[in-house]
Amino acid sequence: MTRIIRISLWHVPLTSHQAYYMADGKACDTVETVVLALDTDDDLTGWGEVCPIPHYLPAFARGVAPAVRNMAAVLLGADPIGPEALMARLDRHLPGHVYAKSAIDIALWDLTGQVAGLPLHALLGGRRAQTMPLYHSITCIAPAEMARIAREAQAQGVTQFQVKLGADADWQADVERLRLVREAVGDGPLVYGDWNCGATSLDASRVGRAVADLDVMLEQPCATIEDCARVRAATGLPMKLDESAHDTASLLAAHALGCMDAVAVKLSKFGGLSAARRARDLCLHLGAKMCVEDTWGSDITTAALLHLGAATEPARLMNVCDLSGYVAPRLAPDGPARKGGRIAPPDGIGLGVSPDREYLGAPDVILD
């Protein structure tokens, strides 16, 4: 029987290729990701990653190691195969702290895939798509520059565009952002404006009404599901939820209020692949389209989300995200890369990626 004998952690700064501005002062420039490795007594290594964005959700990169130290008593010596059984033990041992558990859960799935000799998508429901559509997220800067970025991404095959809004607290500038990007990419491609909880229902409603003649969607304007529902009702525009949809209760509440036309199923927001798969299956029942992704990160979490996306009904998968394509360095030379606006999960068993241990160097934390 396979047993976990060692837990290693690294803290790695990831720098965005372009500073990434969002509403309410949120930004991604250089953000620390946490890489986790679980070594077993039969010489296997399972890899996990979690990369919280500052001020985004109740998650802190430097909080991962203390949480993992607390869970080490359960992890060390445990059988990692069949992740949900061990994750249930961790939930009883340390309630909450889902972002720290996300990296562990991904690593457990990686080990399970390696022992089974199968890629993760085969274990997460079976492969439903060879490639998946990407969206391109556009930092909130001057409207004309955002339109230029959209045109460049479209020339590379991208057909879905997330327009960040609210960085300058100017609702009329947000109207122009949506209008110029919609004009830049023409009819057909999906365009949606994302406030990351940074708007009041009043300002978001003003923006939505001003662009109600356009084919656009709104994303998470306000911090609560109730306020997002008010914006949905006031504007008549479809709504995607992100931050406020993070567990079964929030998904059911959003569906009941009629403001979850689409939803971001992010691994670290729910607590890893196990919990995200349950969220995916509930969304299939509720009728919401899904963006399967994660908060931020590099090749490990990107590989994990792509496997879950590939095992999701294509008609219900709105898009996925190549997070590792937005940042440097790349942590795995065999990590996935976009091609023509689409992307595929890595080949190989488990996650299918091999992080560069030489680049990572000595771990910051070793528990054995």
mmCIF file of C-alpha atoms in Angstrom:
data_model
loop_
_atom_site.group_PDB
_atom_site.id
_atom_site.type_symbol
_atom_site.label_atom_id
_atom_site.label_comp_id
_atom_site.label_asym_id
_atom_site.label_seq_id
_atom_site.Cartn_x
_atom_site.Cartn_y
_atom_site.Cartn_z
ATOM 1 C CA MET A 1 0.000 0.000 0.000
ATOM 2 C CA THR A 2 1.263 3.440 -0.934
ATOM 3 C CA ARG A 3 1.996 5.782 1.990
ATOM 4 C CA ILE A 4 2.898 9.473 2.186
ATOM 5 C CA ILE A 5 6.325 9.881 3.788
ATOM 6 C CA ARG A 6 7.240 13.506 3.060
ATOM 7 C CA ILE A 7 5.582 16.874 2.449
ATOM 8 C CA SER A 8 7.596 19.667 0.810
ATOM 9 C CA LEU A 9 6.620 23.289 0.203
ATOM 10 C CA TRP A 10 8.118 26.049 -1.930
ATOM 11 C CA HIS A 11 7.133 29.735 -2.157
ATOM 12 C CA VAL A 12 7.658 30.975 -5.711
ATOM 13 C CA PRO A 13 7.055 34.548 -6.953
ATOM 14 C CA LEU A 14 5.096 34.666 -10.205
ATOM 15 C CA THR A 15 5.326 37.890 -12.203
ATOM 16 C CA SER A 16 2.583 38.832 -14.635
ATOM 17 C CA HIS A 17 3.732 39.625 -18.175
ATOM 18 C CA GLN A 18 1.662 42.779 -17.822
ATOM 19 C CA ALA A 19 0.570 44.360 -14.527
ATOM 20 C CA TYR A 20 -3.008 43.285 -14.041
ATOM 21 C CA TYR A 21 -5.429 45.836 -12.560
ATOM 22 C CA MET A 22 -8.880 45.133 -11.146
ATOM 23 C CA ALA A 23 -11.546 47.071 -9.250
ATOM 24 C CA ASP A 24 -11.248 48.189 -5.644
ATOM 25 C CA GLY A 25 -7.445 48.365 -5.695
ATOM 26 C CA LYS A 26 -6.874 44.701 -6.473
ATOM 27 C CA ALA A 27 -3.876 43.970 -8.693
ATOM 28 C CA CYS A 28 -1.674 41.122 -9.893
ATOM 29 C CA ASP A 29 1.898 42.104 -10.602
ATOM 30 C CA THR A 30 4.137 39.759 -8.647
ATOM 31 C CA VAL A 31 2.146 37.238 -6.620
ATOM 32 C CA GLU A 32 3.504 34.357 -4.550
ATOM 33 C CA THR A 33 2.422 30.845 -5.415
ATOM 34 C CA VAL A 34 2.833 27.861 -3.096
ATOM 35 C CA VAL A 35 4.031 24.607 -4.629
ATOM 36 C CA LEU A 36 3.486 21.396 -2.668
ATOM 37 C CA ALA A 37 4.951 17.934 -3.214
ATOM 38 C CA LEU A 38 3.795 14.724 -1.539
ATOM 39 C CA ASP A 39 6.431 11.974 -1.692
ATOM 40 C CA THR A 40 5.490 8.338 -1.116
ATOM 41 C CA ASP A 41 7.277 5.228 0.079
ATOM 42 C CA ASP A 42 7.210 3.812 -3.466
ATOM 43 C CA ASP A 43 9.105 6.780 -4.952
ATOM 44 C CA LEU A 44 6.140 8.650 -6.408
ATOM 45 C CA THR A 45 5.630 12.406 -6.130
ATOM 46 C CA GLY A 46 2.288 14.142 -6.329
ATOM 47 C CA TRP A 47 2.310 17.855 -7.085
ATOM 48 C CA GLY A 48 -0.091 20.580 -5.969
ATOM 49 C CA GLU A 49 -0.223 24.367 -6.168
ATOM 50 C CA VAL A 50 -2.246 27.231 -4.757
ATOM 51 C CA CYS A 51 -1.798 30.926 -5.540
ATOM 52 C CA PRO A 52 -4.064 33.328 -3.649
ATOM 53 C CA ILE A 53 -4.476 36.849 -5.031
ATOM 54 C CA PRO A 54 -4.142 39.526 -2.322
ATOM 55 C CA HIS A 55 -7.484 41.039 -1.208
ATOM 56 C CA TYR A 56 -9.438 38.607 -3.376
ATOM 57 C CA LEU A 57 -10.748 35.878 -1.048
ATOM 58 C CA PRO A 58 -10.028 34.755 2.551
ATOM 59 C CA ALA A 59 -6.722 33.194 1.512
ATOM 60 C CA PHE A 60 -3.088 34.059 2.195
ATOM 61 C CA ALA A 61 -0.081 32.416 0.537
ATOM 62 C CA ARG A 62 1.964 32.445 3.746
ATOM 63 C CA GLY A 63 -0.953 30.846 5.564
ATOM 64 C CA VAL A 64 -0.611 27.633 3.554
ATOM 65 C CA ALA A 65 2.483 26.291 5.319
ATOM 66 C CA PRO A 66 1.080 26.638 8.875
ATOM 67 C CA ALA A 67 -2.146 24.945 7.784
ATOM 68 C CA VAL A 68 -0.207 22.118 6.131
ATOM 69 C CA ARG A 69 1.913 21.728 9.287
ATOM 70 C CA ASN A 70 -1.306 21.293 11.225
ATOM 71 C CA MET A 71 -2.566 18.669 8.760
ATOM 72 C CA ALA A 72 0.744 16.800 8.561
ATOM 73 C CA ALA A 73 -0.260 14.513 11.436
ATOM 74 C CA VAL A 74 -3.100 13.191 9.267
ATOM 75 C CA LEU A 75 -1.200 13.195 5.974
ATOM 76 C CA LEU A 76 2.055 11.504 6.936
ATOM 77 C CA GLY A 77 1.658 7.739 6.804
ATOM 78 C CA ALA A 78 -1.724 7.999 5.080
ATOM 79 C CA ASP A 79 -2.787 6.215 1.903
ATOM 80 C CA PRO A 80 -3.163 8.951 -0.757
ATOM 81 C CA ILE A 81 -5.086 6.854 -3.258
ATOM 82 C CA GLY A 82 -8.710 7.909 -3.572
ATOM 83 C CA PRO A 83 -8.357 11.554 -2.541
ATOM 84 C CA GLU A 84 -11.847 12.179 -1.166
ATOM 85 C CA ALA A 85 -11.449 9.731 1.729
ATOM 86 C CA LEU A 86 -8.288 11.442 2.971
ATOM 87 C CA MET A 87 -9.728 14.919 2.321
ATOM 88 C CA ALA A 88 -12.719 14.018 4.512
ATOM 89 C CA ARG A 89 -10.294 13.164 7.321
ATOM 90 C CA LEU A 90 -8.533 16.498 6.836
ATOM 91 C CA ASP A 91 -11.871 18.329 6.990
ATOM 92 C CA ARG A 92 -12.630 16.707 10.339
ATOM 93 C CA HIS A 93 -9.134 17.490 11.618
ATOM 94 C CA LEU A 94 -9.057 21.136 10.438
ATOM 95 C CA PRO A 95 -12.389 22.630 9.334
ATOM 96 C CA GLY A 96 -12.172 25.305 6.654
ATOM 97 C CA HIS A 97 -8.855 26.533 5.208
ATOM 98 C CA VAL A 98 -10.003 25.273 1.813
ATOM 99 C CA TYR A 99 -7.327 27.171 -0.132
ATOM 100 C CA ALA A 100 -4.540 25.325 1.714
ATOM 101 C CA LYS A 101 -6.360 22.034 1.197
ATOM 102 C CA SER A 102 -6.648 22.721 -2.530
ATOM 103 C CA ALA A 103 -2.926 22.146 -3.111
ATOM 104 C CA ILE A 104 -3.044 18.928 -1.078
ATOM 105 C CA ASP A 105 -6.079 17.626 -2.934
ATOM 106 C CA ILE A 106 -4.482 18.287 -6.341
ATOM 107 C CA ALA A 107 -1.358 16.394 -5.250
ATOM 108 C CA LEU A 108 -3.479 13.460 -4.026
ATOM 109 C CA TRP A 109 -5.223 13.274 -7.394
ATOM 110 C CA ASP A 110 -1.843 13.384 -9.125
ATOM 111 C CA LEU A 111 -0.673 10.399 -7.065
ATOM 112 C CA THR A 112 -3.920 8.521 -7.670
ATOM 113 C CA GLY A 113 -3.565 8.999 -11.422
ATOM 114 C CA GLN A 114 0.029 7.822 -11.346
ATOM 115 C CA VAL A 115 -0.847 4.655 -9.420
ATOM 116 C CA ALA A 116 -3.787 3.989 -11.742
ATOM 117 C CA GLY A 117 -1.646 4.696 -14.808
ATOM 118 C CA LEU A 118 -4.295 7.128 -16.087
ATOM 119 C CA PRO A 119 -4.544 10.852 -16.823
ATOM 120 C CA LEU A 120 -6.698 12.733 -14.350
ATOM 121 C CA HIS A 121 -9.485 13.456 -16.803
ATOM 122 C CA ALA A 122 -10.086 9.702 -17.021
ATOM 123 C CA LEU A 123 -10.679 9.632 -13.251
ATOM 124 C CA LEU A 124 -12.780 12.815 -13.154
ATOM 125 C CA GLY A 125 -15.529 11.552 -15.432
ATOM 126 C CA GLY A 126 -13.817 10.689 -18.697
ATOM 127 C CA ARG A 127 -12.569 12.929 -21.460
ATOM 128 C CA ARG A 128 -15.389 14.855 -23.117
ATOM 129 C CA ALA A 129 -13.317 17.240 -25.256
ATOM 130 C CA GLN A 130 -9.925 17.107 -26.927
ATOM 131 C CA THR A 131 -9.446 20.871 -26.616
ATOM 132 C CA MET A 132 -11.311 23.603 -24.740
ATOM 133 C CA PRO A 133 -11.986 27.291 -25.422
ATOM 134 C CA LEU A 134 -9.967 29.908 -23.554
ATOM 135 C CA TYR A 135 -10.976 33.363 -22.521
ATOM 136 C CA HIS A 136 -8.519 36.229 -22.479
ATOM 137 C CA SER A 137 -8.636 38.450 -19.411
ATOM 138 C CA ILE A 138 -7.941 42.127 -20.165
ATOM 139 C CA THR A 139 -6.439 44.292 -17.444
ATOM 140 C CA CYS A 140 -8.423 47.416 -16.511
ATOM 141 C CA ILE A 141 -6.536 50.251 -18.195
ATOM 142 C CA ALA A 142 -7.483 52.915 -20.760
ATOM 143 C CA PRO A 143 -10.451 51.745 -22.881
ATOM 144 C CA ALA A 144 -8.630 52.078 -26.211
ATOM 145 C CA GLU A 145 -5.707 50.017 -24.921
ATOM 146 C CA MET A 146 -8.081 47.320 -23.741
ATOM 147 C CA ALA A 147 -9.618 47.210 -27.206
ATOM 148 C CA ARG A 148 -6.145 46.840 -28.707
ATOM 149 C CA ILE A 149 -5.393 43.904 -26.381
ATOM 150 C CA ALA A 150 -8.676 42.294 -27.376
ATOM 151 C CA ARG A 151 -7.850 42.572 -31.079
ATOM 152 C CA GLU A 152 -4.404 41.023 -30.508
ATOM 153 C CA ALA A 153 -5.893 38.106 -28.584
ATOM 154 C CA GLN A 154 -8.564 37.625 -31.230
ATOM 155 C CA ALA A 155 -5.874 37.456 -33.905
ATOM 156 C CA GLN A 156 -4.429 34.507 -31.961
ATOM 157 C CA GLY A 157 -7.745 32.667 -32.084
ATOM 158 C CA VAL A 158 -9.383 33.736 -28.808
ATOM 159 C CA THR A 159 -13.170 34.156 -29.005
ATOM 160 C CA GLN A 160 -14.011 35.005 -25.373
ATOM 161 C CA PHE A 161 -12.970 38.185 -23.590
ATOM 162 C CA GLN A 162 -13.170 39.154 -19.931
ATOM 163 C CA VAL A 163 -13.034 42.939 -19.597
ATOM 164 C CA LYS A 164 -11.876 44.067 -16.160
ATOM 165 C CA LEU A 165 -13.839 47.055 -14.892
ATOM 166 C CA GLY A 166 -13.818 49.517 -12.022
ATOM 167 C CA ALA A 167 -10.110 50.204 -11.469
ATOM 168 C CA ASP A 168 -10.643 53.966 -11.774
ATOM 169 C CA ALA A 169 -14.100 54.066 -10.132
ATOM 170 C CA ASP A 170 -15.491 55.782 -13.248
ATOM 171 C CA TRP A 171 -18.674 54.066 -14.388
ATOM 172 C CA GLN A 172 -18.720 55.968 -17.681
ATOM 173 C CA ALA A 173 -15.177 54.756 -18.473
ATOM 174 C CA ASP A 174 -16.434 51.223 -17.829
ATOM 175 C CA VAL A 175 -19.196 51.787 -20.366
ATOM 176 C CA GLU A 176 -16.571 52.838 -22.892
ATOM 177 C CA ARG A 177 -14.434 49.786 -22.083
ATOM 178 C CA LEU A 178 -17.280 47.440 -22.869
ATOM 179 C CA ARG A 179 -18.330 49.336 -25.989
ATOM 180 C CA LEU A 180 -14.819 49.545 -27.453
ATOM 181 C CA VAL A 181 -13.970 45.901 -26.782
ATOM 182 C CA ARG A 182 -17.312 44.769 -28.208
ATOM 183 C CA GLU A 183 -16.659 46.899 -31.292
ATOM 184 C CA ALA A 184 -13.061 45.663 -31.578
ATOM 185 C CA VAL A 185 -13.955 41.962 -31.676
ATOM 186 C CA GLY A 186 -17.177 42.313 -33.667
ATOM 187 C CA ASP A 187 -20.372 40.313 -33.371
ATOM 188 C CA GLY A 188 -20.257 36.763 -32.077
ATOM 189 C CA PRO A 189 -17.394 36.513 -29.579
ATOM 190 C CA LEU A 190 -18.322 36.422 -25.893
ATOM 191 C CA VAL A 191 -17.585 39.664 -24.037
ATOM 192 C CA TYR A 192 -18.173 40.155 -20.331
ATOM 193 C CA GLY A 193 -17.279 42.871 -17.849
ATOM 194 C CA ASP A 194 -15.891 41.873 -14.468
ATOM 195 C CA TRP A 195 -15.795 44.107 -11.393
ATOM 196 C CA ASN A 196 -14.423 41.486 -8.940
ATOM 197 C CA CYS A 197 -16.943 42.686 -6.308
ATOM 198 C CA GLY A 198 -15.710 46.274 -6.677
ATOM 199 C CA ALA A 199 -18.936 48.064 -7.672
ATOM 200 C CA THR A 200 -22.058 49.195 -5.888
ATOM 201 C CA SER A 201 -25.312 47.891 -7.276
ATOM 202 C CA LEU A 202 -26.110 51.491 -8.327
ATOM 203 C CA ASP A 203 -22.949 51.991 -10.413
ATOM 204 C CA ALA A 204 -23.081 48.502 -11.902
ATOM 205 C CA SER A 205 -26.718 49.035 -12.862
ATOM 206 C CA ARG A 206 -25.864 52.340 -14.526
ATOM 207 C CA VAL A 207 -23.151 50.624 -16.573
ATOM 208 C CA GLY A 208 -25.407 47.711 -17.455
ATOM 209 C CA ARG A 209 -28.266 49.922 -18.573
ATOM 210 C CA ALA A 210 -25.904 52.047 -20.667
ATOM 211 C CA VAL A 211 -24.709 48.959 -22.582
ATOM 212 C CA ALA A 212 -28.014 47.090 -22.610
ATOM 213 C CA ASP A 213 -28.085 47.383 -26.402
ATOM 214 C CA LEU A 214 -24.868 45.323 -26.621
ATOM 215 C CA ASP A 215 -24.372 41.582 -26.544
ATOM 216 C CA VAL A 216 -22.428 41.509 -23.253
ATOM 217 C CA MET A 217 -22.535 39.701 -19.921
ATOM 218 C CA LEU A 218 -21.706 41.081 -16.459
ATOM 219 C CA GLU A 219 -19.535 39.340 -13.885
ATOM 220 C CA GLN A 220 -19.625 39.669 -10.084
ATOM 221 C CA PRO A 221 -20.238 43.422 -9.826
ATOM 222 C CA CYS A 222 -20.959 43.344 -6.094
ATOM 223 C CA ALA A 223 -19.752 41.427 -3.066
ATOM 224 C CA THR A 224 -23.044 39.702 -2.282
ATOM 225 C CA ILE A 225 -25.250 37.393 -4.278
ATOM 226 C CA GLU A 226 -28.252 39.551 -3.404
ATOM 227 C CA ASP A 227 -26.699 42.704 -4.863
ATOM 228 C CA CYS A 228 -25.620 40.828 -7.983
ATOM 229 C CA ALA A 229 -29.208 39.642 -8.352
ATOM 230 C CA ARG A 230 -30.417 43.256 -8.114
ATOM 231 C CA VAL A 231 -28.045 44.247 -10.928
ATOM 232 C CA ARG A 232 -29.207 41.282 -13.003
ATOM 233 C CA ALA A 233 -32.827 42.356 -12.557
ATOM 234 C CA ALA A 234 -32.128 46.053 -13.189
ATOM 235 C CA THR A 235 -30.136 45.555 -16.385
ATOM 236 C CA GLY A 236 -31.628 42.457 -17.958
ATOM 237 C CA LEU A 237 -28.086 41.325 -18.806
ATOM 238 C CA PRO A 238 -26.870 37.792 -18.046
ATOM 239 C CA MET A 239 -24.682 37.405 -14.967
ATOM 240 C CA LYS A 240 -21.598 35.353 -14.203
ATOM 241 C CA LEU A 241 -20.701 34.818 -10.550
ATOM 242 C CA ASP A 242 -17.209 34.288 -9.204
ATOM 243 C CA GLU A 243 -16.175 35.280 -5.678
ATOM 244 C CA SER A 244 -19.557 34.781 -4.050
ATOM 245 C CA ALA A 245 -20.040 31.266 -5.473
ATOM 246 C CA HIS A 246 -17.705 29.046 -3.488
ATOM 247 C CA ASP A 247 -19.661 26.136 -1.994
ATOM 248 C CA THR A 248 -22.896 24.183 -2.373
ATOM 249 C CA ALA A 249 -24.956 26.656 -0.351
ATOM 250 C CA SER A 250 -23.826 29.675 -2.378
ATOM 251 C CA LEU A 251 -24.462 27.916 -5.692
ATOM 252 C CA LEU A 252 -27.981 26.995 -4.611
ATOM 253 C CA ALA A 253 -28.654 30.517 -3.312
ATOM 254 C CA ALA A 254 -27.451 32.136 -6.554
ATOM 255 C CA HIS A 255 -29.562 29.787 -8.633
ATOM 256 C CA ALA A 256 -32.621 30.534 -6.500
ATOM 257 C CA LEU A 257 -32.114 34.286 -7.016
ATOM 258 C CA GLY A 258 -31.753 33.840 -10.791
ATOM 259 C CA CYS A 259 -28.342 35.483 -11.125
ATOM 260 C CA MET A 260 -26.112 32.547 -12.062
ATOM 261 C CA ASP A 261 -26.223 32.275 -15.842
ATOM 262 C CA ALA A 262 -22.547 31.338 -15.610
ATOM 263 C CA VAL A 263 -20.178 30.676 -12.728
ATOM 264 C CA ALA A 264 -16.448 30.418 -12.119
ATOM 265 C CA VAL A 265 -15.578 27.042 -10.608
ATOM 266 C CA LYS A 266 -12.108 27.756 -9.227
ATOM 267 C CA LEU A 267 -10.162 24.962 -7.580
ATOM 268 C CA SER A 268 -8.759 26.888 -4.623
ATOM 269 C CA LYS A 269 -12.075 28.677 -4.033
ATOM 270 C CA PHE A 270 -13.863 25.368 -3.458
ATOM 271 C CA GLY A 271 -10.945 23.406 -1.983
ATOM 272 C CA GLY A 272 -9.336 21.415 -4.785
ATOM 273 C CA LEU A 273 -10.350 19.029 -7.540
ATOM 274 C CA SER A 274 -12.589 16.905 -5.296
ATOM 275 C CA ALA A 275 -14.763 19.817 -4.207
ATOM 276 C CA ALA A 276 -14.649 21.495 -7.626
ATOM 277 C CA ARG A 277 -15.873 18.288 -9.252
ATOM 278 C CA ARG A 278 -18.841 18.237 -6.878
ATOM 279 C CA ALA A 279 -19.528 21.887 -7.732
ATOM 280 C CA ARG A 280 -19.322 21.087 -11.435
ATOM 281 C CA ASP A 281 -21.853 18.285 -11.091
ATOM 282 C CA LEU A 282 -24.239 20.528 -9.167
ATOM 283 C CA CYS A 283 -23.919 23.225 -11.852
ATOM 284 C CA LEU A 284 -24.749 20.643 -14.494
ATOM 285 C CA HIS A 285 -27.985 20.014 -12.593
ATOM 286 C CA LEU A 286 -28.713 23.727 -12.036
ATOM 287 C CA GLY A 287 -28.125 24.683 -15.667
ATOM 288 C CA ALA A 288 -25.297 27.195 -15.257
ATOM 289 C CA LYS A 289 -22.470 27.418 -17.757
ATOM 290 C CA MET A 290 -19.043 27.093 -16.158
ATOM 291 C CA CYS A 291 -15.627 28.613 -16.345
ATOM 292 C CA VAL A 292 -13.371 25.913 -14.880
ATOM 293 C CA GLU A 293 -10.203 27.559 -13.614
ATOM 294 C CA ASP A 294 -8.347 28.701 -10.498
ATOM 295 C CA THR A 295 -7.562 31.978 -8.797
ATOM 296 C CA TRP A 296 -4.007 32.354 -10.142
ATOM 297 C CA GLY A 297 -0.944 30.169 -10.535
ATOM 298 C CA SER A 298 1.342 28.381 -12.933
ATOM 299 C CA ASP A 299 1.638 25.000 -14.635
ATOM 300 C CA ILE A 300 0.502 22.706 -11.805
ATOM 301 C CA THR A 301 -2.860 24.298 -11.086
ATOM 302 C CA THR A 302 -3.358 24.993 -14.800
ATOM 303 C CA ALA A 303 -2.894 21.286 -15.564
ATOM 304 C CA ALA A 304 -5.335 20.331 -12.813
ATOM 305 C CA LEU A 305 -8.108 22.638 -13.993
ATOM 306 C CA LEU A 306 -7.659 21.534 -17.608
ATOM 307 C CA HIS A 307 -8.202 17.905 -16.647
ATOM 308 C CA LEU A 308 -11.442 18.826 -14.878
ATOM 309 C CA GLY A 309 -12.497 20.981 -17.827
ATOM 310 C CA ALA A 310 -11.804 18.180 -20.299
ATOM 311 C CA ALA A 311 -14.061 15.872 -18.255
ATOM 312 C CA THR A 312 -16.959 18.357 -18.332
ATOM 313 C CA GLU A 313 -19.840 18.344 -20.830
ATOM 314 C CA PRO A 314 -18.604 20.705 -23.593
ATOM 315 C CA ALA A 315 -21.996 22.333 -24.073
ATOM 316 C CA ARG A 316 -21.902 23.463 -20.456
ATOM 317 C CA LEU A 317 -18.236 24.455 -20.322
ATOM 318 C CA MET A 318 -18.051 28.133 -21.179
ATOM 319 C CA ASN A 319 -14.266 28.267 -21.004
ATOM 320 C CA VAL A 320 -11.070 27.432 -19.122
ATOM 321 C CA CYS A 321 -8.006 29.558 -18.378
ATOM 322 C CA ASP A 322 -4.314 29.081 -19.152
ATOM 323 C CA LEU A 323 -3.131 30.786 -15.951
ATOM 324 C CA SER A 324 0.467 29.756 -16.573
ATOM 325 C CA GLY A 325 0.399 31.711 -19.839
ATOM 326 C CA TYR A 326 -0.070 34.987 -17.952
ATOM 327 C CA VAL A 327 2.981 34.675 -15.704
ATOM 328 C CA ALA A 328 6.673 33.894 -15.490
ATOM 329 C CA PRO A 329 8.404 31.682 -14.668
ATOM 330 C CA ARG A 330 6.855 28.517 -16.007
ATOM 331 C CA LEU A 331 7.332 25.823 -13.370
ATOM 332 C CA ALA A 332 7.129 22.789 -15.643
ATOM 333 C CA PRO A 333 8.772 22.542 -19.078
ATOM 334 C CA ASP A 334 6.000 20.162 -20.183
ATOM 335 C CA GLY A 335 3.212 22.470 -19.010
ATOM 336 C CA PRO A 336 0.178 23.163 -21.231
ATOM 337 C CA ALA A 337 0.119 26.042 -23.732
ATOM 338 C CA ARG A 338 -2.647 27.678 -25.763
ATOM 339 C CA LYS A 339 -2.961 26.981 -29.473
ATOM 340 C CA GLY A 340 -5.333 28.992 -31.627
ATOM 341 C CA GLY A 341 -7.421 30.188 -28.695
ATOM 342 C CA ARG A 342 -7.878 26.690 -27.302
ATOM 343 C CA ILE A 343 -5.957 24.411 -24.965
ATOM 344 C CA ALA A 344 -5.711 20.731 -24.047
ATOM 345 C CA PRO A 345 -4.765 19.019 -20.794
ATOM 346 C CA PRO A 346 -1.230 17.627 -20.646
ATOM 347 C CA ASP A 347 -0.519 14.156 -21.936
ATOM 348 C CA GLY A 348 0.720 11.538 -19.523
ATOM 349 C CA ILE A 349 -0.555 9.986 -16.320
ATOM 350 C CA GLY A 350 -1.754 11.933 -13.310
ATOM 351 C CA LEU A 351 -1.444 15.670 -13.860
ATOM 352 C CA GLY A 352 0.974 15.030 -16.703
ATOM 353 C CA VAL A 353 3.390 17.800 -15.695
ATOM 354 C CA SER A 354 6.894 17.518 -14.243
ATOM 355 C CA PRO A 355 7.891 20.629 -12.241
ATOM 356 C CA ASP A 356 11.534 21.620 -12.529
ATOM 357 C CA ARG A 357 13.060 20.658 -9.177
ATOM 358 C CA GLU A 358 16.360 22.265 -10.121
ATOM 359 C CA TYR A 359 14.610 25.595 -10.616
ATOM 360 C CA LEU A 360 12.574 25.210 -7.434
ATOM 361 C CA GLY A 361 15.703 24.515 -5.403
ATOM 362 C CA ALA A 362 15.626 23.414 -1.794
ATOM 363 C CA PRO A 363 12.133 23.378 -0.232
ATOM 364 C CA ASP A 364 11.220 26.099 2.233
ATOM 365 C CA VAL A 365 9.442 23.537 4.378
ATOM 366 C CA ILE A 366 9.980 19.773 4.732
ATOM 367 C CA LEU A 367 7.689 17.668 6.924
ATOM 368 C CA ASP A 368 8.467 13.967 7.327
#
